[in-house]
mmCIF file of C-alpha atoms and ligand atoms in Angstrom:
data_model
loop_
_atom_site.group_PDB
_atom_site.id
_atom_site.type_symbol
_atom_site.label_atom_id
_atom_site.label_comp_id
_atom_site.label_asym_id
_atom_site.label_seq_id
_atom_site.Cartn_x
_atom_site.Cartn_y
_atom_site.Cartn_z
ATOM 1 C CA MET K 1 -33.056 4.862 18.547
ATOM 2 C CA LEU K 2 -31.204 7.368 16.422
ATOM 3 C CA LYS K 3 -27.793 5.979 15.591
ATOM 4 C CA ILE K 4 -25.898 9.208 15.306
ATOM 5 C CA LEU K 5 -22.440 7.671 14.745
ATOM 6 C CA ASP K 6 -23.760 5.954 11.622
ATOM 7 C CA THR K 7 -24.848 9.176 9.968
ATOM 8 C CA THR K 8 -23.472 12.277 8.316
ATOM 9 C CA HIS K 9 -25.072 15.562 9.256
ATOM 10 C CA ASP K 10 -27.485 15.454 6.318
ATOM 11 C CA GLN K 11 -28.559 11.888 7.004
ATOM 12 C CA PHE K 12 -29.057 12.761 10.656
ATOM 13 C CA ALA K 13 -31.108 15.829 9.731
ATOM 14 C CA ASP K 14 -33.411 13.680 7.553
ATOM 15 C CA ALA K 15 -33.896 11.087 10.271
ATOM 16 C CA PHE K 16 -34.487 13.853 12.809
ATOM 17 C CA ARG K 17 -37.144 15.495 10.671
ATOM 18 C CA ARG K 18 -38.936 12.199 10.136
ATOM 19 C CA ARG K 19 -38.900 11.329 13.803
ATOM 20 C CA TYR K 20 -39.499 14.656 15.546
ATOM 21 C CA GLY K 21 -40.844 16.846 12.735
ATOM 22 C CA LYS K 22 -38.102 19.422 13.392
ATOM 23 C CA GLY K 23 -35.763 21.015 10.890
ATOM 24 C CA THR K 24 -32.068 21.792 10.820
ATOM 25 C CA HIS K 25 -32.420 24.807 13.128
ATOM 26 C CA ILE K 26 -32.511 22.122 15.838
ATOM 27 C CA SER K 27 -30.891 19.031 14.299
ATOM 28 C CA THR K 28 -27.721 20.858 13.187
ATOM 29 C CA PRO K 29 -26.800 22.163 16.660
ATOM 30 C CA VAL K 30 -27.709 18.776 18.164
ATOM 31 C CA TYR K 31 -25.460 16.928 15.706
ATOM 32 C CA ARG K 32 -22.647 19.407 16.188
ATOM 33 C CA HIS K 33 -22.935 19.298 19.991
ATOM 34 C CA VAL K 34 -22.866 15.504 20.219
ATOM 35 C CA MET K 35 -20.072 14.994 17.712
ATOM 36 C CA LYS K 36 -17.865 17.785 19.043
ATOM 37 C CA THR K 37 -18.334 17.237 22.777
ATOM 38 C CA GLY K 38 -19.345 13.598 23.069
ATOM 39 C CA LYS K 39 -22.154 14.648 25.389
ATOM 40 C CA THR K 40 -25.889 14.247 25.247
ATOM 41 C CA ALA K 41 -26.627 16.694 28.046
ATOM 42 C CA PHE K 42 -28.860 18.914 25.959
ATOM 43 C CA HIS K 43 -29.910 21.340 28.672
ATOM 44 C CA GLU K 44 -26.660 23.147 27.772
ATOM 45 C CA LEU K 45 -27.913 23.673 24.250
ATOM 46 C CA SER K 46 -29.674 27.006 23.794
ATOM 47 C CA VAL K 47 -31.900 25.889 20.898
ATOM 48 C CA LEU K 48 -33.438 23.280 23.188
ATOM 49 C CA SER K 49 -33.803 25.487 26.242
ATOM 50 C CA GLY K 50 -37.472 26.119 25.477
ATOM 51 C CA GLN K 51 -38.134 22.436 24.717
ATOM 52 C CA PRO K 52 -37.265 20.344 27.778
ATOM 53 C CA GLU K 53 -39.490 17.478 26.557
ATOM 54 C CA LEU K 54 -37.542 17.127 23.331
ATOM 55 C CA ALA K 55 -34.214 17.469 25.162
ATOM 56 C CA ARG K 56 -35.188 14.607 27.478
ATOM 57 C CA GLN K 57 -36.454 12.509 24.603
ATOM 58 C CA LEU K 58 -33.191 12.997 22.723
ATOM 59 C CA GLU K 59 -31.133 12.002 25.722
ATOM 60 C CA THR K 60 -32.795 8.594 25.692
ATOM 61 C CA ASP K 61 -33.097 8.213 21.909
ATOM 62 C CA LEU K 62 -29.545 8.911 20.802
ATOM 63 C CA LEU K 63 -27.450 5.817 20.624
ATOM 64 C CA LEU K 64 -23.918 7.008 21.138
ATOM 65 C CA SER K 65 -21.580 4.148 21.333
ATOM 66 C CA PRO K 66 -22.011 0.777 19.676
ATOM 67 C CA GLY K 67 -19.540 -0.695 22.145
ATOM 68 C CA ARG K 68 -17.813 0.018 25.430
ATOM 69 C CA LEU K 69 -14.172 0.467 26.248
ATOM 70 C CA VAL K 70 -13.159 -2.517 28.347
ATOM 71 C CA LYS K 71 -9.398 -2.199 28.399
ATOM 72 C CA ARG K 72 -6.732 0.382 27.990
ATOM 73 C CA VAL K 73 -3.072 -0.580 28.022
ATOM 74 C CA SER K 74 -0.117 1.725 27.459
ATOM 75 C CA ASP K 75 3.454 1.229 26.410
ATOM 76 C CA GLY K 76 5.238 4.554 26.656
ATOM 77 C CA ASP K 77 3.073 6.934 24.706
ATOM 78 C CA VAL K 78 1.280 4.252 22.672
ATOM 79 C CA VAL K 79 -2.141 3.297 24.011
ATOM 80 C CA LYS K 80 -4.125 0.270 22.925
ATOM 81 C CA LEU K 81 -7.868 0.427 23.414
ATOM 82 C CA VAL K 82 -10.078 -2.622 23.474
ATOM 83 C CA THR K 83 -13.765 -2.089 22.711
ATOM 84 C CA ARG K 84 -16.328 -4.777 23.416
ATOM 85 C CA LEU K 85 -19.097 -4.728 20.809
ATOM 86 C CA ALA K 86 -22.750 -5.504 21.420
ATOM 87 C CA ASP K 87 -22.283 -9.149 20.400
ATOM 88 C CA ASP K 88 -19.366 -9.519 22.822
ATOM 89 C CA LEU K 89 -16.630 -9.498 20.187
ATOM 90 C CA ASP K 90 -13.613 -7.328 20.939
ATOM 91 C CA ILE K 91 -11.897 -4.935 18.572
ATOM 92 C CA GLU K 92 -8.737 -2.949 19.064
ATOM 93 C CA SER K 93 -7.646 0.559 18.210
ATOM 94 C CA VAL K 94 -4.253 2.091 18.872
ATOM 95 C CA VAL K 95 -3.441 5.708 19.713
ATOM 96 C CA LEU K 96 -0.088 6.671 18.227
ATOM 97 C CA PRO K 97 1.488 9.995 19.070
ATOM 98 C CA MET K 98 2.804 10.506 15.542
ATOM 99 C CA PHE K 99 3.700 13.688 13.763
ATOM 100 C CA ARG K 100 2.390 16.701 15.621
ATOM 101 C CA ARG K 101 -1.015 15.325 16.346
ATOM 102 C CA HIS K 102 -2.313 12.039 17.553
ATOM 103 C CA THR K 103 -3.150 9.300 15.141
ATOM 104 C CA LEU K 104 -5.742 6.633 15.768
ATOM 105 C CA CYS K 105 -5.229 3.303 14.099
ATOM 106 C CA VAL K 106 -8.724 1.838 13.670
ATOM 107 C CA SER K 107 -10.056 -1.629 12.948
ATOM 108 C CA SER K 108 -12.463 -2.203 10.062
ATOM 109 C CA GLN K 109 -13.357 -5.855 10.669
ATOM 110 C CA VAL K 110 -13.235 -8.382 13.475
ATOM 111 C CA GLY K 111 -10.452 -10.557 12.094
ATOM 112 C CA CYS K 112 -9.569 -10.704 8.403
ATOM 113 C CA ARG K 113 -9.997 -13.292 5.670
ATOM 114 C CA MET K 114 -6.956 -12.389 3.574
ATOM 115 C CA GLY K 115 -4.765 -14.926 5.353
ATOM 116 C CA CYS K 116 -1.380 -13.182 5.061
ATOM 117 C CA ARG K 117 1.012 -15.636 6.617
ATOM 118 C CA PHE K 118 2.986 -13.155 8.715
ATOM 119 C CA CYS K 119 -0.064 -11.492 10.265
ATOM 120 C CA ARG K 120 -1.670 -12.285 13.573
ATOM 121 C CA THR K 121 -5.043 -10.849 12.588
ATOM 122 C CA GLY K 122 -4.945 -13.027 9.469
ATOM 123 C CA LYS K 123 -4.747 -16.116 11.660
ATOM 124 C CA MET K 124 -8.151 -15.332 13.142
ATOM 125 C CA GLY K 125 -10.041 -15.505 9.873
ATOM 126 C CA LEU K 126 -12.957 -13.125 9.412
ATOM 127 C CA LEU K 127 -15.528 -13.054 12.188
ATOM 128 C CA ARG K 128 -17.519 -10.130 10.834
ATOM 129 C CA ASN K 129 -17.464 -6.688 9.269
ATOM 130 C CA LEU K 130 -17.715 -3.616 11.466
ATOM 131 C CA THR K 131 -20.572 -1.200 10.873
ATOM 132 C CA ALA K 132 -19.810 2.424 10.054
ATOM 133 C CA ALA K 133 -20.852 3.353 13.607
ATOM 134 C CA GLU K 134 -18.429 0.819 15.067
ATOM 135 C CA ILE K 135 -15.601 2.326 13.023
ATOM 136 C CA VAL K 136 -16.540 5.933 13.814
ATOM 137 C CA GLY K 137 -17.122 4.910 17.461
ATOM 138 C CA GLN K 138 -13.412 4.138 17.857
ATOM 139 C CA VAL K 139 -12.519 7.736 17.002
ATOM 140 C CA PHE K 140 -15.405 9.118 19.036
ATOM 141 C CA ALA K 141 -14.362 7.148 22.143
ATOM 142 C CA ALA K 142 -10.684 8.094 21.828
ATOM 143 C CA ARG K 143 -11.570 11.758 21.491
ATOM 144 C CA HIS K 144 -14.355 12.052 23.998
ATOM 145 C CA GLN K 145 -13.795 9.285 26.536
ATOM 146 C CA LEU K 146 -10.018 9.544 26.603
ATOM 147 C CA GLY K 147 -9.817 13.192 25.648
ATOM 148 C CA VAL K 148 -7.098 12.618 23.029
ATOM 149 C CA ASP K 149 -6.913 15.119 20.192
ATOM 150 C CA ILE K 150 -7.183 12.663 17.290
ATOM 151 C CA ARG K 151 -6.470 14.353 13.961
ATOM 152 C CA ASN K 152 -5.237 11.485 11.819
ATOM 153 C CA VAL K 153 -7.041 8.227 11.241
ATOM 154 C CA VAL K 154 -5.331 5.235 9.674
ATOM 155 C CA PHE K 155 -7.188 2.055 8.737
ATOM 156 C CA MET K 156 -4.336 -0.190 9.820
ATOM 157 C CA GLY K 157 -5.896 -2.018 12.737
ATOM 158 C CA MET K 158 -7.652 -5.347 12.425
ATOM 159 C CA GLY K 159 -9.183 -6.202 9.101
ATOM 160 C CA GLU K 160 -8.956 -5.416 5.414
ATOM 161 C CA PRO K 161 -10.834 -2.132 4.895
ATOM 162 C CA LEU K 162 -11.438 -2.706 1.196
ATOM 163 C CA ASP K 163 -13.155 -5.992 2.027
ATOM 164 C CA ASN K 164 -15.743 -3.916 3.937
ATOM 165 C CA LEU K 165 -15.749 -0.937 1.652
ATOM 166 C CA ASP K 166 -19.382 0.204 1.880
ATOM 167 C CA ASN K 167 -19.090 0.655 5.628
ATOM 168 C CA VAL K 168 -15.585 2.117 5.415
ATOM 169 C CA ILE K 169 -16.762 4.718 2.879
ATOM 170 C CA GLN K 170 -19.734 5.610 5.058
ATOM 171 C CA ALA K 171 -17.384 5.901 8.062
ATOM 172 C CA ILE K 172 -15.087 8.203 6.058
ATOM 173 C CA ARG K 173 -18.080 10.388 5.173
ATOM 174 C CA VAL K 174 -19.091 10.638 8.826
ATOM 175 C CA LEU K 175 -15.546 11.233 10.112
ATOM 176 C CA THR K 176 -14.962 14.033 7.611
ATOM 177 C CA ASP K 177 -18.295 15.834 8.027
ATOM 178 C CA GLN K 178 -17.341 19.384 8.923
ATOM 179 C CA ARG K 179 -20.360 19.802 11.135
ATOM 180 C CA GLY K 180 -19.248 16.816 13.155
ATOM 181 C CA LEU K 181 -15.911 15.124 13.776
ATOM 182 C CA ASP K 182 -14.351 17.191 11.007
ATOM 183 C CA ILE K 183 -11.273 15.152 10.152
ATOM 184 C CA ALA K 184 -9.704 16.243 6.864
ATOM 185 C CA ARG K 185 -9.616 13.677 4.062
ATOM 186 C CA ARG K 186 -5.873 14.201 3.684
ATOM 187 C CA TYR K 187 -5.432 13.028 7.279
ATOM 188 C CA ILE K 188 -7.168 9.730 6.622
ATOM 189 C CA THR K 189 -5.219 6.751 5.295
ATOM 190 C CA VAL K 190 -6.750 3.501 4.137
ATOM 191 C CA SER K 191 -4.324 0.595 4.130
ATOM 192 C CA THR K 192 -4.988 -2.385 1.890
ATOM 193 C CA VAL K 193 -3.575 -5.763 0.996
ATOM 194 C CA GLY K 194 -4.138 -4.643 -2.624
ATOM 195 C CA LEU K 195 -7.753 -5.288 -3.631
ATOM 196 C CA THR K 196 -7.810 -3.517 -6.981
ATOM 197 C CA ALA K 197 -11.597 -3.242 -7.355
ATOM 198 C CA GLY K 198 -11.722 -1.465 -3.990
ATOM 199 C CA ILE K 199 -8.764 0.787 -4.827
ATOM 200 C CA ASP K 200 -10.480 1.806 -8.076
ATOM 201 C CA ARG K 201 -13.688 2.552 -6.214
ATOM 202 C CA LEU K 202 -11.913 4.574 -3.544
ATOM 203 C CA ALA K 203 -10.153 6.469 -6.326
ATOM 204 C CA ARG K 204 -13.540 7.624 -7.630
ATOM 205 C CA LEU K 205 -14.881 8.649 -4.231
ATOM 206 C CA ASP K 206 -16.557 12.043 -4.393
ATOM 207 C CA GLY K 207 -14.586 14.977 -2.983
ATOM 208 C CA ALA K 208 -10.953 15.052 -1.942
ATOM 209 C CA PRO K 209 -9.022 11.774 -1.972
ATOM 210 C CA VAL K 210 -8.013 9.927 1.157
ATOM 211 C CA ASN K 211 -4.469 8.580 1.360
ATOM 212 C CA LEU K 212 -3.838 5.054 0.249
ATOM 213 C CA ALA K 213 -1.334 2.678 1.800
ATOM 214 C CA VAL K 214 -0.558 -0.677 0.238
ATOM 215 C CA SER K 215 0.968 -3.593 2.079
ATOM 216 C CA LEU K 216 3.342 -4.732 -0.621
ATOM 217 C CA ASN K 217 5.818 -6.685 1.484
ATOM 218 C CA ALA K 218 7.549 -8.337 -1.435
ATOM 219 C CA PRO K 219 9.452 -7.434 -4.608
ATOM 220 C CA THR K 220 8.208 -10.224 -6.899
ATOM 221 C CA ASP K 221 5.070 -12.260 -7.518
ATOM 222 C CA ASP K 222 6.829 -15.423 -6.397
ATOM 223 C CA ILE K 223 7.646 -14.097 -2.966
ATOM 224 C CA ARG K 224 4.452 -12.104 -2.585
ATOM 225 C CA SER K 225 2.238 -15.077 -3.404
ATOM 226 C CA ARG K 226 4.039 -17.058 -0.727
ATOM 227 C CA LEU K 227 3.421 -14.394 1.898
ATOM 228 C CA MET K 228 0.031 -13.121 0.777
ATOM 229 C CA PRO K 229 -2.477 -15.495 -0.862
ATOM 230 C CA ILE K 230 -4.317 -12.558 -2.470
ATOM 231 C CA ASN K 231 -1.379 -12.112 -4.839
ATOM 232 C CA ARG K 232 -2.334 -15.334 -6.621
ATOM 233 C CA SER K 233 -5.546 -13.718 -7.873
ATOM 234 C CA ILE K 234 -4.330 -10.107 -8.049
ATOM 235 C CA PRO K 235 -0.680 -10.138 -9.117
ATOM 236 C CA MET K 236 1.658 -7.214 -8.761
ATOM 237 C CA ALA K 237 1.287 -5.916 -12.342
ATOM 238 C CA ALA K 238 -2.490 -5.598 -11.917
ATOM 239 C CA LEU K 239 -1.972 -3.910 -8.568
ATOM 240 C CA ARG K 240 0.418 -1.410 -10.090
ATOM 241 C CA GLY K 241 -2.203 -0.534 -12.735
ATOM 242 C CA SER K 242 -4.642 0.496 -10.000
ATOM 243 C CA LEU K 243 -1.985 2.343 -8.014
ATOM 244 C CA LEU K 244 -1.022 4.429 -11.030
ATOM 245 C CA GLY K 245 -4.659 5.516 -11.361
ATOM 246 C CA TYR K 246 -5.047 6.542 -7.724
ATOM 247 C CA PRO K 247 -5.439 10.304 -7.160
ATOM 248 C CA LEU K 248 -2.993 11.858 -4.719
ATOM 249 C CA ALA K 249 -3.695 14.823 -2.511
ATOM 250 C CA ARG K 250 -1.408 17.788 -3.116
ATOM 251 C CA LYS K 251 2.142 17.124 -1.912
ATOM 252 C CA SER K 252 1.132 13.609 -0.975
ATOM 253 C CA ALA K 253 2.312 10.178 -2.047
ATOM 254 C CA LEU K 254 1.190 6.588 -2.029
ATOM 255 C CA PHE K 255 2.313 4.824 1.091
ATOM 256 C CA ILE K 256 3.900 1.440 0.636
ATOM 257 C CA GLU K 257 4.345 -0.892 3.599
ATOM 258 C CA TYR K 258 7.173 -3.377 3.406
ATOM 259 C CA VAL K 259 7.557 -5.835 6.278
ATOM 260 C CA LEU K 260 11.140 -6.999 6.260
ATOM 261 C CA ILE K 261 11.501 -10.684 7.131
ATOM 262 C CA GLN K 262 14.862 -12.358 7.617
ATOM 263 C CA GLY K 263 15.871 -14.549 4.684
ATOM 264 C CA ILE K 264 12.575 -14.006 2.833
ATOM 265 C CA ASN K 265 12.518 -10.558 1.257
ATOM 266 C CA ASP K 266 15.694 -8.880 2.559
ATOM 267 C CA ARG K 267 18.335 -9.398 -0.123
ATOM 268 C CA ARG K 268 19.995 -6.821 -2.349
ATOM 269 C CA GLU K 269 18.233 -8.089 -5.476
ATOM 270 C CA HIS K 270 14.942 -7.765 -3.619
ATOM 271 C CA ALA K 271 15.691 -4.099 -2.954
ATOM 272 C CA SER K 272 16.522 -3.584 -6.637
ATOM 273 C CA ALA K 273 13.363 -5.302 -7.886
ATOM 274 C CA LEU K 274 11.295 -3.347 -5.381
ATOM 275 C CA ALA K 275 12.822 -0.036 -6.486
ATOM 276 C CA GLN K 276 12.109 -0.932 -10.089
ATOM 277 C CA TYR K 277 8.493 -1.804 -9.346
ATOM 278 C CA LEU K 278 7.994 1.537 -7.626
ATOM 279 C CA ALA K 279 9.977 3.633 -10.085
ATOM 280 C CA SER K 280 7.082 5.219 -11.969
ATOM 281 C CA MET K 281 5.067 6.046 -8.838
ATOM 282 C CA THR K 282 5.238 8.777 -6.213
ATOM 283 C CA VAL K 283 5.669 6.749 -3.045
ATOM 284 C CA LYS K 284 6.806 6.840 0.518
ATOM 285 C CA LEU K 285 7.864 3.445 1.716
ATOM 286 C CA ASN K 286 7.561 2.397 5.343
ATOM 287 C CA LEU K 287 10.118 -0.243 6.152
ATOM 288 C CA ILE K 288 8.728 -2.318 9.004
ATOM 289 C CA PRO K 289 10.769 -4.947 10.816
ATOM 290 C CA TYR K 290 8.776 -8.180 10.965
ATOM 291 C CA ASN K 291 7.154 -8.674 14.306
ATOM 292 C CA PRO K 292 7.146 -12.409 14.991
ATOM 293 C CA ALA K 293 3.671 -13.816 15.426
ATOM 294 C CA PRO K 294 3.304 -16.669 17.921
ATOM 295 C CA GLY K 295 3.894 -19.994 16.238
ATOM 296 C CA CYS K 296 5.393 -18.523 13.085
ATOM 297 C CA GLU K 297 8.739 -19.808 11.885
ATOM 298 C CA TRP K 298 10.117 -16.526 10.473
ATOM 299 C CA GLN K 299 12.497 -14.160 12.209
ATOM 300 C CA PRO K 300 12.805 -10.380 12.239
ATOM 301 C CA PRO K 301 15.785 -8.917 10.389
ATOM 302 C CA SER K 302 18.870 -8.085 12.444
ATOM 303 C CA ALA K 303 19.508 -4.380 12.987
ATOM 304 C CA HIS K 304 22.327 -4.679 10.468
ATOM 305 C CA ALA K 305 20.145 -6.354 7.808
ATOM 306 C CA TYR K 306 17.478 -3.711 8.325
ATOM 307 C CA GLU K 307 19.925 -0.816 7.905
ATOM 308 C CA ARG K 308 21.500 -2.480 4.896
ATOM 309 C CA PHE K 309 18.139 -2.930 3.138
ATOM 310 C CA HIS K 310 17.252 0.656 3.962
ATOM 311 C CA ALA K 311 20.516 1.872 2.423
ATOM 312 C CA TRP K 312 20.013 -0.184 -0.751
ATOM 313 C CA LEU K 313 16.623 1.410 -1.294
ATOM 314 C CA VAL K 314 17.906 4.903 -0.621
ATOM 315 C CA ALA K 315 20.691 4.303 -3.138
ATOM 316 C CA LYS K 316 17.973 3.453 -5.686
ATOM 317 C CA ASN K 317 16.201 6.745 -4.949
ATOM 318 C CA VAL K 318 13.296 5.264 -3.034
ATOM 319 C CA PHE K 319 11.910 7.556 -0.337
ATOM 320 C CA VAL K 320 12.037 5.276 2.734
ATOM 321 C CA ARG K 321 10.956 5.907 6.280
ATOM 322 C CA ARG K 322 12.166 3.769 9.108
ATOM 323 C CA ARG K 323 9.363 2.459 11.196
ATOM 324 C CA GLY K 324 10.150 1.248 14.658
ATOM 325 C CA GLU K 325 7.934 -1.070 16.534
ATOM 326 C CA LYS K 326 6.113 1.184 18.905
ATOM 327 C CA GLY K 327 3.750 -0.685 21.129
ATOM 328 C CA GLY K 328 5.406 -4.096 20.777
ATOM 329 C CA ARG K 329 5.129 -4.937 24.474
ATOM 330 C CA ILE K 330 1.382 -4.416 24.592
ATOM 331 C CA MET K 331 0.724 -6.294 21.344
ATOM 332 C CA ALA K 332 -0.337 -3.080 19.679
ATOM 333 C CA ALA K 333 2.232 -3.117 16.920
ATOM 334 C CA CYS K 334 1.577 -4.084 13.330
ATOM 335 C CA GLY K 335 0.281 -7.562 12.840
ATOM 336 C CA GLN K 336 -0.233 -8.098 16.550
ATOM 337 C CA LEU K 337 -3.859 -7.137 16.797
ATOM 338 C CA GLY K 338 -5.722 -10.301 17.473
ATOM 339 C CA GLY K 339 -7.899 -9.760 20.511
ATOM 340 C CA LYS K 340 -9.346 -12.537 22.556
ATOM 341 C CA ASN K 341 -11.904 -13.616 19.999
ATOM 342 C CA LYS K 342 -10.184 -16.801 19.115
ATOM 343 C CA SER K 343 -7.402 -18.549 20.838
ATOM 344 C CA LEU K 344 -4.235 -17.465 19.095
ATOM 345 C CA ASP K 345 -1.788 -18.109 21.831
ATOM 346 C CA GLY K 346 -2.883 -21.450 23.122
HETATM 347 N N1 SAH I 401 -5.388 -5.250 5.954
HETATM 348 C C1 SAH I 401 -4.757 -3.997 5.734
HETATM 349 C C2 SAH I 401 -4.794 -3.145 6.962
HETATM 350 C C3 SAH I 401 -4.049 -3.729 8.139
HETATM 351 S S1 SAH I 401 -2.567 -2.912 8.237
HETATM 352 C C4 SAH I 401 -3.370 -4.198 5.219
HETATM 353 O O1 SAH I 401 -2.865 -5.317 5.272
HETATM 354 O O2 SAH I 401 -2.803 -3.240 4.701
HETATM 355 C C5 SAH I 401 -1.575 -4.030 9.005
HETATM 356 C C6 SAH I 401 -0.142 -3.707 8.578
HETATM 357 O O3 SAH I 401 0.709 -4.456 9.422
HETATM 358 C C7 SAH I 401 0.154 -4.140 7.158
HETATM 359 O O4 SAH I 401 0.946 -3.174 6.516
HETATM 360 C C8 SAH I 401 0.934 -5.427 7.327
HETATM 361 O O5 SAH I 401 1.815 -5.628 6.250
HETATM 362 C C9 SAH I 401 1.629 -5.187 8.651
HETATM 363 N N2 SAH I 401 1.894 -6.414 9.377
HETATM 364 C C10 SAH I 401 1.111 -7.496 9.480
HETATM 365 N N3 SAH I 401 1.702 -8.439 10.226
HETATM 366 C C11 SAH I 401 2.895 -7.943 10.604
HETATM 367 C C12 SAH I 401 3.950 -8.439 11.391
HETATM 368 N N4 SAH I 401 3.912 -9.665 11.932
HETATM 369 N N5 SAH I 401 5.030 -7.659 11.591
HETATM 370 C C13 SAH I 401 5.071 -6.410 11.064
HETATM 371 N N6 SAH I 401 4.096 -5.876 10.325
HETATM 372 C C14 SAH I 401 3.020 -6.643 10.075
HETATM 373 FE FE1 SF4 I 402 -5.534 -9.004 6.744
HETATM 374 FE FE2 SF4 I 402 -3.839 -6.957 6.433
HETATM 375 FE FE3 SF4 I 402 -3.275 -8.958 8.122
HETATM 376 FE FE4 SF4 I 402 -3.185 -9.381 5.520
HETATM 377 S S1 SF4 I 402 -1.864 -7.975 6.686
HETATM 378 S S2 SF4 I 402 -4.155 -10.736 7.025
HETATM 379 S S3 SF4 I 402 -4.869 -8.116 4.808
HETATM 380 S S4 SF4 I 402 -4.939 -7.511 8.295
#
């Protein structure tokens, strides 16, 4: 089997040469054809027209998808896709019609071991890492099985991408290969709980930087450690050190996620401390109303409390974007991706 979704063009060309003894005059058009059309019907490919044997061989050898789409649920224009992997675990991706082009929110792990208390995925624990092909496969399936023009990819589905960084980096290399899926680095965003070693490594990634989003969610170490256990080993000052060293694409900013929870992180002094923490950085802050997870005692902010917090930040010169809760009814919104892998509701 040739696992094409695991490989960049150059890696594919090497594997192709080893297996079939053919050079890039054949492997390049094959790679391009599969990645751009999602098809393995090679009789359409002129370079293979004189080689029906090889075309047939390739049709059986190329492993396209490491999983199969088993469910598709929509809520307005948000679509949640459930993919069943070879070992019967399910992962979720969400198509968001954001900006001008569609965004796919991809999973990087089945579950997550970071244990953030407000997060549904966190309640699952980590079942396993996804392979690069399983990450790329989510984009491939959305583009070619659903026919959606995915241009932006955000690692904000299940899992902590920097806890599976080797595979995430390989997936980024495959997604951005111009001879294949050709997604620009500036349209990729990796969202993290704040693992500084991973941020530093991503900062040094060859070529153009990808965007970085950080789930901050709190203005002080006290509050953050209560919400997010990782803060006890990587406190906010250390996190800020890594953020200041992160390269930004031209005209871009760091994205900060702040989940607003009633009575926890929604007071005026919280807004002030948050603004102060962010003051020396170029950021865009997404203010997300907490989405109650089953069995969790916290409440979302009222519309008034949300607007008030927003206004306090704006008054402190923080660039804030409101973020609604698209997809709430189909459990596709932030912190709701849990799948059926473990009983979360019962
Ligand atoms: N592990 C990474 C990527 C997942 S992104 C990270 O945490 O950044 C998931 C996003 O959803 C995070 O920004 C998180 O803060 C947010 N989130 C998690 N649970 C939520 C909830 N119950 N309500 C609203 N947002 C939530
Ligand atoms: Fe994991 Fe992110 Fe959820 Fe925290 S918020 S448990 S890091 S998925």
